[in-house]
Coordinates of C-alpha atoms in Angstrom, one line a residue:
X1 CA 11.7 55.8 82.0
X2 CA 8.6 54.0 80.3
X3 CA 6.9 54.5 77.2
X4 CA 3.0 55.2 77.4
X5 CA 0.6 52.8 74.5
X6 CA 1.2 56.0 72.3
X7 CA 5.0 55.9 73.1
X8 CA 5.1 58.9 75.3
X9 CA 7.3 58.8 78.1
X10 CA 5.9 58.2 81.5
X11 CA 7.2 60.0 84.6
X12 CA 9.0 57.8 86.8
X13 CA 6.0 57.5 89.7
X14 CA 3.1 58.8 87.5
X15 CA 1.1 55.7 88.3
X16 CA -0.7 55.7 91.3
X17 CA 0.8 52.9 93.9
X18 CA -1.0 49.5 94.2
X19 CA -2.0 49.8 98.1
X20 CA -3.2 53.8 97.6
X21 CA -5.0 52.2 95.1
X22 CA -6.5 49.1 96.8
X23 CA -7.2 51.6 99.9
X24 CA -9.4 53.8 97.7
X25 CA -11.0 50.8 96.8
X26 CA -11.8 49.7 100.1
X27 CA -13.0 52.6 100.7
X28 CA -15.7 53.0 97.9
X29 CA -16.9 49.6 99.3
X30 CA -17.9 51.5 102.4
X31 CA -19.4 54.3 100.7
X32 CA -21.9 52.1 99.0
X33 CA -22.5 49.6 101.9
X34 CA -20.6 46.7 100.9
X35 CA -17.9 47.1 103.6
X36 CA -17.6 48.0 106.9
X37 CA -15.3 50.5 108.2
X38 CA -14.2 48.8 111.2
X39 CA -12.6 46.5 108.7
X40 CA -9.8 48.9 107.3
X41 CA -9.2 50.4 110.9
X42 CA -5.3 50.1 110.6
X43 CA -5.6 52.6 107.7
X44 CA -8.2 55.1 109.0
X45 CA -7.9 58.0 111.5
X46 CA -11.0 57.6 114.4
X47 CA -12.3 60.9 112.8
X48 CA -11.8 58.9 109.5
X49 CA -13.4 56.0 110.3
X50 CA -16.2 57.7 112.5
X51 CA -17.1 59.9 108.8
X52 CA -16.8 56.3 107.3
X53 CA -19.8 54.8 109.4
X54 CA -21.6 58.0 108.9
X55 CA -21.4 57.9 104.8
X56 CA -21.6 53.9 104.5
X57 CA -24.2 53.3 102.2
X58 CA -24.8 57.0 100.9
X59 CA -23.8 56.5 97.5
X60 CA -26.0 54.5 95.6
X61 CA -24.7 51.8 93.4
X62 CA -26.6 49.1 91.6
X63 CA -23.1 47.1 91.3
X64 CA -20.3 46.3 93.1
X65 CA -18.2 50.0 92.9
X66 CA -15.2 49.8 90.3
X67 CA -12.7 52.8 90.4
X68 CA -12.2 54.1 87.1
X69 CA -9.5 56.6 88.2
X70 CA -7.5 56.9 90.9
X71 CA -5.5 60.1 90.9
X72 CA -2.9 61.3 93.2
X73 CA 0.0 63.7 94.4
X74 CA 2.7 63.1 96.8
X75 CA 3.2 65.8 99.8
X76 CA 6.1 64.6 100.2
X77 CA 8.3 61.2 101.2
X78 CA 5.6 60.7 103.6
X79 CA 2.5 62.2 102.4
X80 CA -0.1 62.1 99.7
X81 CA -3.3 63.5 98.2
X82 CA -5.5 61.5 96.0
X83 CA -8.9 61.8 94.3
X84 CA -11.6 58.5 92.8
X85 CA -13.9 58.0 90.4
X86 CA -16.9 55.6 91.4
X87 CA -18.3 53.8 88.6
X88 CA -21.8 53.3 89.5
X89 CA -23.6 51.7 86.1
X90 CA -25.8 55.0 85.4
X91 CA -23.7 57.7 87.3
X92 CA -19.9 58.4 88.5
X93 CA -19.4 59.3 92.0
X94 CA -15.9 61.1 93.1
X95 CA -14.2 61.4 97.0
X96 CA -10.7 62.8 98.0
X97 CA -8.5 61.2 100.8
X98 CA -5.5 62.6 102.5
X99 CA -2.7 60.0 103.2
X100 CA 0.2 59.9 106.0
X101 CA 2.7 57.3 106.1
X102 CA 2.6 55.2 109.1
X103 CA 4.9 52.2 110.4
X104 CA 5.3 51.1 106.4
X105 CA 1.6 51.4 105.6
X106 CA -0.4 54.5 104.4
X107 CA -3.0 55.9 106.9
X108 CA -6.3 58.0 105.7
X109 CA -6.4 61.4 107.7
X110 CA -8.7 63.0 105.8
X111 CA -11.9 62.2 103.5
X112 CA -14.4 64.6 101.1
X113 CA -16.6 62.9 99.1
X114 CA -19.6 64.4 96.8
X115 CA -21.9 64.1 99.3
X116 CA -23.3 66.8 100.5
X117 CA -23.4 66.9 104.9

């Protein structure tokens, strides 16, 4: 195991995994406009991906969207739930994903953001 900046031990698989992580971040590009979500269509369910084009551009962000969190929990070897936080300059903004693992990539089958429907 890892020690933490305080020296606390980390949990073996505490962090969240790089391509989770670069997926939510994809992701939050579509929910403020800045991506399309054609673009991550290997990692999206159609209902996914149809929600995706519905949302783009709902959450407004005066910059480009940095996560400052990206939590998550495994399902098991070939699941996962995870939750982001948006930083958007004056205001957070927060969505949750389901994962699947697919053919050695992760796959979105579920999306709830903050926005109201």
């Amino acid at each position: 195991m890892s020690r933490g900046r305080c020296g606390a031990l980390l949990l073996d698989g505490h962090r969240t995994p790089e391509d989770v992580r670069r997926l939510a971040q994809q992701m939050a590009e579509v929910l403020v406009g800045r991506r399309a979500p054609e673009v991550l269509r290997a990692h999206l369910t159609v209902p996914v991906r149809e929600e995706l084009r519905r949302l783009r551009g709902s959450m407004v962000c005066a910059m480009a969207p940095r996560l400052t969190r990206v939590f998550h929990q495994n399902l098991g070897p070939d699941g996962m739930e995870a939750s982001a936080v948006i930083d958007c300059g004056s205001r957070a903004r927060v969505f949750a994903f389901r994962l699947r693992r697919e053919e050695h990539r992760w796959v979105c089958t579920r999306l709830e953001t903050d926005r109201r429907r």
